mmCIF file of C-alpha atoms in Angstrom:
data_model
loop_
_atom_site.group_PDB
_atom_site.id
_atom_site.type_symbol
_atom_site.label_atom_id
_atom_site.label_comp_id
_atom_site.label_asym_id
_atom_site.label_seq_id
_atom_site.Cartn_x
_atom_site.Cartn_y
_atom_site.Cartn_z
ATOM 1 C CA UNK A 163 0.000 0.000 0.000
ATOM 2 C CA UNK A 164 1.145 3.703 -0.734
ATOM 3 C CA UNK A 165 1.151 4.367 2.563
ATOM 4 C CA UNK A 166 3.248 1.155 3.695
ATOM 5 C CA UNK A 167 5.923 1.987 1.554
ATOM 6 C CA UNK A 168 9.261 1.355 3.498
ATOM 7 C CA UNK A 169 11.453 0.734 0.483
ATOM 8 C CA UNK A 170 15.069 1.827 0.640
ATOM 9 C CA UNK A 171 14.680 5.370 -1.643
ATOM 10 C CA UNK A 172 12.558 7.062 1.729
ATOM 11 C CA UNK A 173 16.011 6.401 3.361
ATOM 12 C CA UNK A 174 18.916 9.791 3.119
ATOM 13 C CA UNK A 175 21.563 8.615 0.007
ATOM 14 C CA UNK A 176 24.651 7.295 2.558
ATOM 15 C CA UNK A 177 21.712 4.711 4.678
ATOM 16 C CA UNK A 178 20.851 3.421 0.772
ATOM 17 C CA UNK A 179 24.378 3.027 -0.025
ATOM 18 C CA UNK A 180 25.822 0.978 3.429
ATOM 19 C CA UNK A 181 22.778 -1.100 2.590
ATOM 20 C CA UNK A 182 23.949 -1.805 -0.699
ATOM 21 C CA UNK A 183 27.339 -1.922 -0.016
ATOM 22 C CA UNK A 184 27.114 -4.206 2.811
ATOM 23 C CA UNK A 185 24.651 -6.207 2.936
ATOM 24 C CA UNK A 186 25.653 -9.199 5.119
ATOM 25 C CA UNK A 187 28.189 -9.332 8.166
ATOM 26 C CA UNK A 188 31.032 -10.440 6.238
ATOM 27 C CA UNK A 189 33.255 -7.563 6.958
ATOM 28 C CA UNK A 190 31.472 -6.568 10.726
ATOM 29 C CA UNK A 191 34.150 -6.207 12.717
ATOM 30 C CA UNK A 192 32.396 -6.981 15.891
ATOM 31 C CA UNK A 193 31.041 -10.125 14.490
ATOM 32 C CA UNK A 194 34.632 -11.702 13.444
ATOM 33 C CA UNK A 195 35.921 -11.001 16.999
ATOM 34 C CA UNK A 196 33.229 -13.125 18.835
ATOM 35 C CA UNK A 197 32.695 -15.687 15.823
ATOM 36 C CA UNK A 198 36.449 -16.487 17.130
ATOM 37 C CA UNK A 199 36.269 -16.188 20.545
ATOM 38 C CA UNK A 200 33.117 -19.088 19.808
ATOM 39 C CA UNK A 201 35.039 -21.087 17.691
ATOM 40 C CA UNK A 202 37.408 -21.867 21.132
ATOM 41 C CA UNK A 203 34.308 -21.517 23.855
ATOM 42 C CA UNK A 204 33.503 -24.871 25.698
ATOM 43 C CA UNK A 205 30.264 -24.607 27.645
ATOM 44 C CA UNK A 206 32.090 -25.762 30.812
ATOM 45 C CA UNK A 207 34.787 -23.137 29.898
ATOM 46 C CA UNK A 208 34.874 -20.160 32.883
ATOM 47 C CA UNK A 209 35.512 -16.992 30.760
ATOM 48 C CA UNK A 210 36.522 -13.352 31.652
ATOM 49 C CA UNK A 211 35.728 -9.954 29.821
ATOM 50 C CA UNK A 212 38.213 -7.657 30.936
ATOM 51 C CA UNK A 213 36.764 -3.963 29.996
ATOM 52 C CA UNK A 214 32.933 -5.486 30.406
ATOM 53 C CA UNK A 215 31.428 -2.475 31.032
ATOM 54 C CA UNK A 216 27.723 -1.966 31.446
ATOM 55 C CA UNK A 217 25.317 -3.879 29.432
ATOM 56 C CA UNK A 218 25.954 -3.811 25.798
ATOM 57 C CA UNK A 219 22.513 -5.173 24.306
ATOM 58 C CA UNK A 220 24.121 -6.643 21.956
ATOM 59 C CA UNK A 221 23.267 -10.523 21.630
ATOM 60 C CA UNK A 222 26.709 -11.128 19.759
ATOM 61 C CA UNK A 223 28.581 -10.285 22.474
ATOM 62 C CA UNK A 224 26.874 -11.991 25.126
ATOM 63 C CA UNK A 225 28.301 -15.400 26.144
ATOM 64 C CA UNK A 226 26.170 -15.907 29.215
ATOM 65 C CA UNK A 227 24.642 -19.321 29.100
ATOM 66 C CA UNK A 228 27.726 -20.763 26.516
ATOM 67 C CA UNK A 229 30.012 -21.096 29.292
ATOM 68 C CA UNK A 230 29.371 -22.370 33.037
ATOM 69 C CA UNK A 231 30.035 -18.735 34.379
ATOM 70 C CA UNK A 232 31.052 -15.562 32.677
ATOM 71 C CA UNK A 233 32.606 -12.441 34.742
ATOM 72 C CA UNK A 234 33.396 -9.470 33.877
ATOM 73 C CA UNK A 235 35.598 -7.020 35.008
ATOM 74 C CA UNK A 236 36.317 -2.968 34.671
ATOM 75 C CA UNK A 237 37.710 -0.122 36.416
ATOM 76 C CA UNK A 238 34.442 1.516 35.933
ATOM 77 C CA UNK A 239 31.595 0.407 38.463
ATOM 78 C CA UNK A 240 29.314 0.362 35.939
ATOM 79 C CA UNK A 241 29.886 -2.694 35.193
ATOM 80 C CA UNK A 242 28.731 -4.566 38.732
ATOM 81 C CA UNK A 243 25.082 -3.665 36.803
ATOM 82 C CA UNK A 244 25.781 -5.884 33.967
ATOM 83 C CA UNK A 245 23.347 -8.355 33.641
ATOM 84 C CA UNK A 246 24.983 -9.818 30.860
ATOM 85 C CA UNK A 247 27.055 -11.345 33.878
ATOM 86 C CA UNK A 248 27.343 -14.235 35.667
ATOM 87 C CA UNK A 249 30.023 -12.149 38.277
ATOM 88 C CA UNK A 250 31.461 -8.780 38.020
ATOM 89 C CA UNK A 251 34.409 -6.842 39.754
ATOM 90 C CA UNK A 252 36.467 -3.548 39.343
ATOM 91 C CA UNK A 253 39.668 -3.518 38.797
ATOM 92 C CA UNK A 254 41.862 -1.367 41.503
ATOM 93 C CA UNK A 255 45.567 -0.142 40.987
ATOM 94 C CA UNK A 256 45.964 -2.443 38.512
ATOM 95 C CA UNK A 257 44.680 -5.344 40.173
ATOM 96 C CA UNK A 258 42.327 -8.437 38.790
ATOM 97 C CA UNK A 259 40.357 -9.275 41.631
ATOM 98 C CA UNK A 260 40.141 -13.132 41.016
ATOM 99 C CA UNK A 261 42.274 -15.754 41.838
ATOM 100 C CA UNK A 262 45.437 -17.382 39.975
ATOM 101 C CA UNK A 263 44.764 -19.690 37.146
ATOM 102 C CA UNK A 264 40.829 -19.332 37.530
ATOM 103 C CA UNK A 265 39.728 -19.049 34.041
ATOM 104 C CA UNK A 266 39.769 -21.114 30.835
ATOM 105 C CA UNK A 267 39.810 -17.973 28.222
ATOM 106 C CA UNK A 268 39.745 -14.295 28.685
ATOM 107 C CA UNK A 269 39.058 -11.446 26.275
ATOM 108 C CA UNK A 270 39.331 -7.790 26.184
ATOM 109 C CA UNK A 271 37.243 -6.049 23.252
ATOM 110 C CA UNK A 272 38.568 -2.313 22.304
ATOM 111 C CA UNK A 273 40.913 -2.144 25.942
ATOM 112 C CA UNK A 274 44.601 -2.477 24.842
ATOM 113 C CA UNK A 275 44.651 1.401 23.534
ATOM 114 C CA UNK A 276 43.274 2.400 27.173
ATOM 115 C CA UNK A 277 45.856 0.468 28.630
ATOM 116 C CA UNK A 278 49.083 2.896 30.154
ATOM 117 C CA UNK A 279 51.011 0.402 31.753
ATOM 118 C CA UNK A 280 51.264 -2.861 29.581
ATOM 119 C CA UNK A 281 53.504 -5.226 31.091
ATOM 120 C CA UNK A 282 51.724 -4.846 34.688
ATOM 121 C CA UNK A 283 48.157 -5.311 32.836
ATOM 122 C CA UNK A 284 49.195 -8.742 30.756
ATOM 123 C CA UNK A 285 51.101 -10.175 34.068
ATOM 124 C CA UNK A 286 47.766 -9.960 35.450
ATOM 125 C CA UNK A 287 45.851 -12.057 32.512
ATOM 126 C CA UNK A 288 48.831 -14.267 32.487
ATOM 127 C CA UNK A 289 47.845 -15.004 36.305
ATOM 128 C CA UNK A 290 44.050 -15.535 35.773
ATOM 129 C CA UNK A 291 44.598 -17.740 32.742
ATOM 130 C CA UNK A 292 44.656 -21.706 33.496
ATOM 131 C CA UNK A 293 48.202 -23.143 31.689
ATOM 132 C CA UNK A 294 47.409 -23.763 27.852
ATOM 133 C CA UNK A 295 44.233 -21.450 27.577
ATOM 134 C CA UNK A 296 44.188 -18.270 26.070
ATOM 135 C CA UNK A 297 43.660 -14.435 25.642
ATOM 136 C CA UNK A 298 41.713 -12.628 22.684
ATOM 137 C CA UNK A 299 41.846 -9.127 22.216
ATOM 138 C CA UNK A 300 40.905 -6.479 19.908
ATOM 139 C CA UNK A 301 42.353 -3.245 19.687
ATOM 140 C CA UNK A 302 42.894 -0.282 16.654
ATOM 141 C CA UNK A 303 46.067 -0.268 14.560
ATOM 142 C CA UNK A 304 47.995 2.620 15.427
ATOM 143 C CA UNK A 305 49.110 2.691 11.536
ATOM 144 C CA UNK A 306 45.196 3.669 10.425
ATOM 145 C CA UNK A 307 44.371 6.830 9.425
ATOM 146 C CA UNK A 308 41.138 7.223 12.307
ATOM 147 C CA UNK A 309 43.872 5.748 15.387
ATOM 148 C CA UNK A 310 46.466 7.818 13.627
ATOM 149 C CA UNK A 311 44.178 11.283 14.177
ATOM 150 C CA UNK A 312 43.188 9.967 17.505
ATOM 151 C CA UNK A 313 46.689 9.622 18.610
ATOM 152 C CA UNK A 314 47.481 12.934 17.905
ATOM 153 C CA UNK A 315 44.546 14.410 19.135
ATOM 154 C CA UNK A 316 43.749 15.923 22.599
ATOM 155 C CA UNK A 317 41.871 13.966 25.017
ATOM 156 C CA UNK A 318 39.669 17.204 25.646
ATOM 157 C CA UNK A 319 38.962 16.943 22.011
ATOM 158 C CA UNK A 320 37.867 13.345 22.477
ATOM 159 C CA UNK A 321 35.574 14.344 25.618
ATOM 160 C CA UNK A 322 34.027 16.816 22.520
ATOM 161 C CA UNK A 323 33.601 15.150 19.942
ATOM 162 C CA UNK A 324 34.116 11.155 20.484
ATOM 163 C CA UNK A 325 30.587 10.131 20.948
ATOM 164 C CA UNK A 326 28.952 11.941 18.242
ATOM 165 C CA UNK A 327 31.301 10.768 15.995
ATOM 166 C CA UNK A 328 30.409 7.036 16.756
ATOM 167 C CA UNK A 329 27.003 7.302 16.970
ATOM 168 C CA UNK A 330 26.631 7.214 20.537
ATOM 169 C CA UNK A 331 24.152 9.048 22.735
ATOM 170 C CA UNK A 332 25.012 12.480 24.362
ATOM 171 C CA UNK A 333 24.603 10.663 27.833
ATOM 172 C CA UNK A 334 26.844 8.032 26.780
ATOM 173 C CA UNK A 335 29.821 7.448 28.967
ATOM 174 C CA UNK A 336 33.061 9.895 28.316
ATOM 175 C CA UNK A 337 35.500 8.178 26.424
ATOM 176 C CA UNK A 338 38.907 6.579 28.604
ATOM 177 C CA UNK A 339 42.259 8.172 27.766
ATOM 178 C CA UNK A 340 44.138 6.243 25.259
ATOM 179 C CA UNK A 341 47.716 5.446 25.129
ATOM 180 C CA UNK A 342 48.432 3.460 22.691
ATOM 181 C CA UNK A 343 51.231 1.516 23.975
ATOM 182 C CA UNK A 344 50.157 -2.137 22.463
ATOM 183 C CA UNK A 345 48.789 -1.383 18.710
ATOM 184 C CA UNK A 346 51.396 -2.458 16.651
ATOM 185 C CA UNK A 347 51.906 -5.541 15.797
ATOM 186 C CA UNK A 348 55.712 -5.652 16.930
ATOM 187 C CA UNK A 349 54.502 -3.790 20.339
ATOM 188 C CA UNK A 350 51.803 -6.163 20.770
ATOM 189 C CA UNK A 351 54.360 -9.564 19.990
ATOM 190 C CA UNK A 352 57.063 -8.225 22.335
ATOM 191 C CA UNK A 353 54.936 -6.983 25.006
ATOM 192 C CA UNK A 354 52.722 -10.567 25.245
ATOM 193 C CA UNK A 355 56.308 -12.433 24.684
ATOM 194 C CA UNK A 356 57.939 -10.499 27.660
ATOM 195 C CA UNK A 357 54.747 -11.030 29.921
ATOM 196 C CA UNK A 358 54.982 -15.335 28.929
ATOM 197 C CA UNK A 359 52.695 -15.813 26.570
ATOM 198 C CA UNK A 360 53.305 -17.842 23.071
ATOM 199 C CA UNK A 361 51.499 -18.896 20.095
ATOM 200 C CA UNK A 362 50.351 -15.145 18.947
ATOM 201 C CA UNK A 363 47.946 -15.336 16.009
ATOM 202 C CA UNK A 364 47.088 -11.745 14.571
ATOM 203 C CA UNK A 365 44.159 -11.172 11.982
ATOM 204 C CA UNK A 366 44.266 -7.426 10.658
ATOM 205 C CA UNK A 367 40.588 -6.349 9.216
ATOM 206 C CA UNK A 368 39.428 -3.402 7.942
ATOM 207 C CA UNK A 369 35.620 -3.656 8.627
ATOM 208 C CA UNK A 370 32.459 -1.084 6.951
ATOM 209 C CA UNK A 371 33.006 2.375 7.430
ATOM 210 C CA UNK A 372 30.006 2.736 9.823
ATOM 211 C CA UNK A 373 31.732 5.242 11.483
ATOM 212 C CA UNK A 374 31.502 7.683 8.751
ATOM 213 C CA UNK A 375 28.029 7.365 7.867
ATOM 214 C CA UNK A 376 27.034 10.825 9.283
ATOM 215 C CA UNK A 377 28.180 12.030 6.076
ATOM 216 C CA UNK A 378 28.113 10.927 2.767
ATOM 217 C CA UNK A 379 31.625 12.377 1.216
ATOM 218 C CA UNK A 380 33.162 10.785 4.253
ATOM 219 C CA UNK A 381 31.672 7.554 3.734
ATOM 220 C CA UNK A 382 32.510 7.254 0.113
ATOM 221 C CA UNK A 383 36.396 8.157 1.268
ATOM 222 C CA UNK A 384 35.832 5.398 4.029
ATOM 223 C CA UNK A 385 34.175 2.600 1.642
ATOM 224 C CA UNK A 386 36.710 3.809 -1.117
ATOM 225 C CA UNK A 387 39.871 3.062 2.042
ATOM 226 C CA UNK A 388 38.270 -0.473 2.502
ATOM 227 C CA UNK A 389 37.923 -1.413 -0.569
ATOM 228 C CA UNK A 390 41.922 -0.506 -1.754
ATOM 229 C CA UNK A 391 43.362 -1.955 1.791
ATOM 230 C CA UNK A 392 41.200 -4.967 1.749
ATOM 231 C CA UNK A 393 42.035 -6.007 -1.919
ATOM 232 C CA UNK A 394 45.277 -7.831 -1.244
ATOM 233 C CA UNK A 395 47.370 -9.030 2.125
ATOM 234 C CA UNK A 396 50.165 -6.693 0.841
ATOM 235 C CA UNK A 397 47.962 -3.898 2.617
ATOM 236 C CA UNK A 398 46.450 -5.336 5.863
ATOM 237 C CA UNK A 399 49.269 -3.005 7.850
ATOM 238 C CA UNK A 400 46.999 -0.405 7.369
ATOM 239 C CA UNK A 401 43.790 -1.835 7.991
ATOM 240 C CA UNK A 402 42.316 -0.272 11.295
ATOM 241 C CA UNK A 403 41.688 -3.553 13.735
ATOM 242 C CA UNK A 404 43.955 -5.776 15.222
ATOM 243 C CA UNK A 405 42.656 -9.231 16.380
ATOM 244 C CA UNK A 406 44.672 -10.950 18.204
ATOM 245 C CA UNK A 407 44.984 -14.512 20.166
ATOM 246 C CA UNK A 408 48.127 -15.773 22.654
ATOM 247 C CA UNK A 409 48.235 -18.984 24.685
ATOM 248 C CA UNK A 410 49.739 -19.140 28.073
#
């Protein structure tokens, strides 16, 4: 009916275009992360999230009720109101508050860059990892355009202008200071090396420019910058997420 009609040409030019651009999950960042993470999941596995934050409401990165218990840990009290949790606990000075060799796989989604002191925070997954199980992270490439400008940028700027420019809402939380200190990969091979863990397996993707949808000539820049670096392994330096995996 006329009045029904929900096609794609009501939507503004750069909605019509991500559609047809991407229109599966093949290149959703957030999706390859936990479609690994599953791959090694065992449901009497006891996992940690290290950076869990609040709720995320987002069913792909919810694991509670694939493993016997799921905790999740920040320096932010938000997350003890998680109910994507089995457990939560914040982290103080640095500290893990669970016990040594507790868990069978830990992650940490988008925390590296926040990170200031590295070798202190991978001693402490080294501790809470059982022998043989292991850590997945992912973390920006400090050799991307969007971490390069956020490098150099102010963290007042960030406090500006960060969550507008991902989408968020205004009452979203402020954005963590980044540092940058584990987002290459030779930074992120020494660092997990020095701290004892082997066996580092490091997928570089370049994922849609979602980011830049706010504006179309950005957007066709952004899908133009995917397309080139994502064409051949030759480029995947420069694409702008690192996923990685170490054993202990």
């Amino acid at each position: 009916m006329p009045g029904n009609d929900t096609s794609n040409s009501s939507l503004p030019m750069v909605e019509r275009l991500y559609k047809r651009l991407y229109r599966d999950q093949s290149l959703n960042g957030t999706t390859a992360f936990y479609n690994w993470i599953r791959a090694e999941l065992n449901p009497n596995f006891k996992a940690l999230n290290i950076g869990a934050g609040p709720s995320t409401r987002d069913p792909r990165r919810v694991l509670r009720g694939e493993v016997k218990e799921i905790v999740g840990v920040d320096i932010d009290p938000a997350v003890l109101l998680n109910e994507e949790l089995d457990r939560a606990g914040t982290i103080v000075n640095g500290q893990i508050p669970e016990e040594d060799g507790y868990f069978d796989l830990v992650f940490a989604d988008f925390v590296l860059e926040h990170v200031e002191n590295p070798a202190r925070f991978l001693k402490e997954v080294h501790r809470v990892l059982k022998p043989g199980s292991s850590f997945f992270f992912r973390t920006p490439n400090l050799f991307h355009y969007v971490t390069l400008i956020s490098a150099m940028t102010p963290h007042w700027v960030h406090l500006r202008v960060a969550n507008a420019a991902r989408g968020m809402n205004m009452d979203a939380h402020e954005p963590w200071p980044t540092f940058y200190r584990m987002n290459r990969r030779k930074s992120l091979e020494k660092a997990t090396l020095a701290a004892g863990f082997s066996g580092i397996e490091l997928r570089m993707i370049e994922p849609e420019p979602s980011y830049m949808r706010r504006s179309l000539p950005l957007f066709l820049l952004g899908s133009a910058y995917e397309r080139i670096v994502n064409s051949t392994t030759a480029l995947e330096s420069l694409r702008v997420n690192i996923l990685g995996k170490v054993k202990k």
